Short mmCIF file of C-alpha atoms in Angstrom, two decimals:
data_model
loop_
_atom_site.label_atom_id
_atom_site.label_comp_id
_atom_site.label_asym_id
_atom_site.label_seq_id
_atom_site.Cartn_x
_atom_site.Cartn_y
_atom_site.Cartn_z
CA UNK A 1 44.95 -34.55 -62.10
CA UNK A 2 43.37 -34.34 -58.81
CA UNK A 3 39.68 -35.35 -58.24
CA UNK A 4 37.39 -32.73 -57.31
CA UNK A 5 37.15 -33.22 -53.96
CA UNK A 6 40.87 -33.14 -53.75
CA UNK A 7 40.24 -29.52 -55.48
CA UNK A 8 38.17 -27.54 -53.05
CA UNK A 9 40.48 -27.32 -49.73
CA UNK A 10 38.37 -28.41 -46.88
CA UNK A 11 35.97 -26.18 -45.24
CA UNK A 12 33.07 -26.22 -43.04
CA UNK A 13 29.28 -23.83 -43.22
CA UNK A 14 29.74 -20.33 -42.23
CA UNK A 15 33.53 -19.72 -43.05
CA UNK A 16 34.91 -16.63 -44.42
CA UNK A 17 36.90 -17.46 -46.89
CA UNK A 18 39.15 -15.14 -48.66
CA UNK A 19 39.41 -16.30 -52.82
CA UNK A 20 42.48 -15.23 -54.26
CA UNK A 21 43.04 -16.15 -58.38
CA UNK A 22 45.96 -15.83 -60.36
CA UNK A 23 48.93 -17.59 -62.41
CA UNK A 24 51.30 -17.26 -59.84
CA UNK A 25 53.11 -16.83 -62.32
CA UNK A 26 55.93 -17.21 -60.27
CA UNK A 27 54.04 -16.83 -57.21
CA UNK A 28 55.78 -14.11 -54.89
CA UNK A 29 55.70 -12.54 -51.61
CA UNK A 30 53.00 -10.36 -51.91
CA UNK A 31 50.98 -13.27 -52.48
CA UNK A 32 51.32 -14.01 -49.18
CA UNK A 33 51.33 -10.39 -47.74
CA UNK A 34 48.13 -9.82 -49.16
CA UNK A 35 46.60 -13.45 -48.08
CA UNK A 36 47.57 -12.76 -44.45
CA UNK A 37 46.55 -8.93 -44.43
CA UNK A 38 43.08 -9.64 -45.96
CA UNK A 39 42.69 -12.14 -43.09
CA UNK A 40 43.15 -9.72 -40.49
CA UNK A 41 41.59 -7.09 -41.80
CA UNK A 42 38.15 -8.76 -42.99
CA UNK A 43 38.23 -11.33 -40.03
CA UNK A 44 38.72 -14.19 -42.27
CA UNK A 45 39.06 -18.26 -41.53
CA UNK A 46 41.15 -18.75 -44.36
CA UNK A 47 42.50 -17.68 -47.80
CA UNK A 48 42.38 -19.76 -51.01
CA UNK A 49 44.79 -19.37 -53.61
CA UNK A 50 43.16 -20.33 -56.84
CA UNK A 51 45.76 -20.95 -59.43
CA UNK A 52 44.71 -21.18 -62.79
CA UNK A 53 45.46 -22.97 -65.98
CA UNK A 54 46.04 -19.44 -68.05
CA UNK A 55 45.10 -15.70 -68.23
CA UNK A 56 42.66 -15.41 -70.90
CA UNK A 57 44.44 -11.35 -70.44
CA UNK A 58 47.62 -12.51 -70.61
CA UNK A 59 49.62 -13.26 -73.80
CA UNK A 60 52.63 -14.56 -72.43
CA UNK A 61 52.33 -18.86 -71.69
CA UNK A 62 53.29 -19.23 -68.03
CA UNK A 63 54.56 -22.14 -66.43
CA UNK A 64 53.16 -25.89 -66.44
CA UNK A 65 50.57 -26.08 -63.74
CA UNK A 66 52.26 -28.48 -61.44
CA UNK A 67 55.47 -26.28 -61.08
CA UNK A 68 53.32 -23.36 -60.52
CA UNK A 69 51.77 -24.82 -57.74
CA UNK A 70 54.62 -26.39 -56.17
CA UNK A 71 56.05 -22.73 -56.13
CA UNK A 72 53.25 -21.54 -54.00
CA UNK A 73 52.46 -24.26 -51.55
CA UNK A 74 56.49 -24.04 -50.96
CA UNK A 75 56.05 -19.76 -50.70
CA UNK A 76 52.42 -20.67 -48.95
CA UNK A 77 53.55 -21.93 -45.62
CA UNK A 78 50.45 -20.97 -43.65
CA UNK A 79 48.04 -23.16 -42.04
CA UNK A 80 45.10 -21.27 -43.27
CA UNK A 81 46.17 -20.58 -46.56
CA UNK A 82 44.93 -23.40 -49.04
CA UNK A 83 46.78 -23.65 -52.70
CA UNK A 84 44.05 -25.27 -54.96
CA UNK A 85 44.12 -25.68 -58.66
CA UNK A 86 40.01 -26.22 -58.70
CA UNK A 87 39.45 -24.23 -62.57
CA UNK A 88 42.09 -27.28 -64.13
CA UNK A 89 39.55 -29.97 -62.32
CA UNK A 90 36.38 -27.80 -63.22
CA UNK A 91 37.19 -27.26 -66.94
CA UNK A 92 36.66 -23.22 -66.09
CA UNK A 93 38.52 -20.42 -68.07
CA UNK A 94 37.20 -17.14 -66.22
CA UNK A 95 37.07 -15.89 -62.82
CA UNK A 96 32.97 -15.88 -63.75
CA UNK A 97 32.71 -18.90 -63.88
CA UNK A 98 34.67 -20.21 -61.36
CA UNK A 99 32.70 -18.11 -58.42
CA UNK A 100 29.55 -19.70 -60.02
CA UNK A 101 30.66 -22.64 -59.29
CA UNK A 102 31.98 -21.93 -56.30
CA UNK A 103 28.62 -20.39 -54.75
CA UNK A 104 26.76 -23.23 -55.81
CA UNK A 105 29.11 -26.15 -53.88
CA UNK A 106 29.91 -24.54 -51.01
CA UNK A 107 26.48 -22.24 -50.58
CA UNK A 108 27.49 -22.45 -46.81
CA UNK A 109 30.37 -20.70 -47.31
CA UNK A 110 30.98 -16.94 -47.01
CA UNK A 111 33.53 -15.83 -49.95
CA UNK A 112 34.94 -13.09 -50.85
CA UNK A 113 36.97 -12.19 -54.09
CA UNK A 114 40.91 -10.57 -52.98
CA UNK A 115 42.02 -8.37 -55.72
CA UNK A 116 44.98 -5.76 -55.67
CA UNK A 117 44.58 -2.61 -57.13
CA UNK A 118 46.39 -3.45 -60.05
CA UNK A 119 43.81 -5.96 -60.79
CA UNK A 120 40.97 -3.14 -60.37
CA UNK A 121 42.52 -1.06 -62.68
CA UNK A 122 41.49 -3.88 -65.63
CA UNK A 123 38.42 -5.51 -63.97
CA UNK A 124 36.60 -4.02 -66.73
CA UNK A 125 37.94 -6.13 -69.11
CA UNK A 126 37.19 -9.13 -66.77
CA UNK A 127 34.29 -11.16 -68.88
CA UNK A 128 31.57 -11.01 -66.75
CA UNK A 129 32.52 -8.75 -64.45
CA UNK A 130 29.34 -7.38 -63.23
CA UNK A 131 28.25 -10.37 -62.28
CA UNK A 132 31.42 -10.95 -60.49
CA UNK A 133 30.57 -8.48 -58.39
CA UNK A 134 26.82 -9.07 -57.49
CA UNK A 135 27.75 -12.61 -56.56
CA UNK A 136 30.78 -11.87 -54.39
CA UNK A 137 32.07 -8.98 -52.12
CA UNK A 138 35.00 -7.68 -53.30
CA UNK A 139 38.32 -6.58 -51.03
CA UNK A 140 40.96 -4.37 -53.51
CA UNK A 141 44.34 -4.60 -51.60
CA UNK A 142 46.31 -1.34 -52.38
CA UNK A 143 49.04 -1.87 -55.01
CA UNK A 144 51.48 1.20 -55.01
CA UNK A 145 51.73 2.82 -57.70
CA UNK A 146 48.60 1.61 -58.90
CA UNK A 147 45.84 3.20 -56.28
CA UNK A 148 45.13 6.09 -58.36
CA UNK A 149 44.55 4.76 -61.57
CA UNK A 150 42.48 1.80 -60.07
CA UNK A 151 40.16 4.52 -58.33
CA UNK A 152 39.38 6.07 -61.52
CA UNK A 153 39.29 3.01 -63.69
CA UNK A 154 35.86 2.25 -65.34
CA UNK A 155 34.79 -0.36 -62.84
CA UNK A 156 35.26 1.27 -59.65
CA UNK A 157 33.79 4.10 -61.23
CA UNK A 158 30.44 2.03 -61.93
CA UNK A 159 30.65 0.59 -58.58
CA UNK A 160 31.10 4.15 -56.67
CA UNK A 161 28.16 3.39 -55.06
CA UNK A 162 28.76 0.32 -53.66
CA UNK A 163 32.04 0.75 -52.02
CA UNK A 164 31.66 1.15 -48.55
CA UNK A 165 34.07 2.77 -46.01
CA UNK A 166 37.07 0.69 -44.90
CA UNK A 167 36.55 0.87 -41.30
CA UNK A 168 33.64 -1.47 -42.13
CA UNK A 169 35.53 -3.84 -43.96
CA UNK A 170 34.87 -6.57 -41.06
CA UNK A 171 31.33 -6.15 -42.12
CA UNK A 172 31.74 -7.16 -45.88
CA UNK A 173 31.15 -10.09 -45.83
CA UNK A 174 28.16 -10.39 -44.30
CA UNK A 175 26.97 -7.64 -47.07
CA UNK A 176 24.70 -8.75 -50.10
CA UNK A 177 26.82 -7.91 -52.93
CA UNK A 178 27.50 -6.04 -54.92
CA UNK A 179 29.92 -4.60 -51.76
CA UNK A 180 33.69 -3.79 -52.01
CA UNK A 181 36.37 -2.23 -49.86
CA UNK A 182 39.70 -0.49 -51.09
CA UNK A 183 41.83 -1.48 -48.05
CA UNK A 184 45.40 0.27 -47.61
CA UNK A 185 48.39 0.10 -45.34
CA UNK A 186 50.10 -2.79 -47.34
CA UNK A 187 52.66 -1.24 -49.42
CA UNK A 188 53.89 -4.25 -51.77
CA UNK A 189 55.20 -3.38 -55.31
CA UNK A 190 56.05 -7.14 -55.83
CA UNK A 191 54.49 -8.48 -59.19
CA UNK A 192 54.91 -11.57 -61.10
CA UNK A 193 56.06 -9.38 -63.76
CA UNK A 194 58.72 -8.18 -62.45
CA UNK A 195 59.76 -11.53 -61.09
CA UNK A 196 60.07 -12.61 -64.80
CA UNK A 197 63.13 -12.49 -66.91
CA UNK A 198 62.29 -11.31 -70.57
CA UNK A 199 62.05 -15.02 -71.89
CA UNK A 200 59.43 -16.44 -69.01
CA UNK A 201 61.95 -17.67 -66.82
CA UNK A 202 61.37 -17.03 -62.94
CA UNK A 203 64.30 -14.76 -61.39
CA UNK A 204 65.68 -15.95 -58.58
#
């Protein structure tokens, strides 16, 4: 297991850096679509993927750690996107947690939490989510066909207020949070789902 310091990919006070969670469960190409459009369009410095030990929303067991994140340094291949498996060094379960964390290590930093829609649609079943998103700004990548049900769902509808309009997203992250942006133009219908044959096995 790698030390801590190993854990939390190298960065320096000010960045913007982009937080993306998941299994990667396999990790796919809209992964990296998303990684690379969230850089441009929020001005980040980089984009760490943050893959974790389990879903605590997810039944199905995904693959051991270690093959998981072979798969997306290998699908990675970007200098400024980091593959990190911090929440197996940090003993944390939930996304909560992990920003905590986070915010408290690097307080230097500038993060923001990269969700697609599809991800929006259940934030309200995220433990913790409200605090989620008073410590972080929040960027929610559209996820065709999943825009219109994220819109409505019960989070974005408690946090109407706070959305802003995305021709400011370059200015999100110098927001105090609670702060998010629905940014569109990347039409990816790639999930791990679908990239998953009925008994867990990756397709290839």
């Amino acid at each position: 297991m790698p030390e801590l310091r190993e854990a939390i990919p190298l960065h320096t006070e000010g960045m913007r850096i982009g937080l993306l969670g998941g299994s990667f469960n396999p990790p796919h190409q809209a992964h990296r679509d998303i990684s690379l459009f969230a850089m441009k369009r929020l001005g980040l410095d980089r984009v760490w993927w943050l893959v974790t030990p389990g879903n605590p929303l997810k039944s199905d067991a995904p693959h051991s750690l270690e093959k998981r994140m072979e798969a997306a340094r290998d699908l990675a291949r970007h200098p400024r996107i980091d593959v990190s498996c911090l929440e197996s060094v940090i003993g944390t379960r939930y996304t909560v947690d992990t920003i905590a964390f986070l915010k408290r290590r690097c307080a230097a930093v500038r993060f923001v939490w990269i969700m697609g829609a599809d991800n929006l649609a259940q934030f309200h079943r995220w433990k913790g989510w409200r605090t989620i998103a008073a410590d972080v700004p929040i960027a929610v990548i559209d996820r065709p066909p999943e825009n219109l049900g994220a819109l409505c769902s019960p989070a974005a509808q408690a946090l109407a207020q706070h959305r802003i309009a995305e021709r400011d997203a370059p200015r999100l992250l110098a927001m105090t949070p609670p702060a998010w942006v629905f940014l569109t133009g990347m039409k990816s219908p790639l999930s791990s789902t679908a990239r998953r044959n009925p008994d867990g096995s990756w397709k290839t």
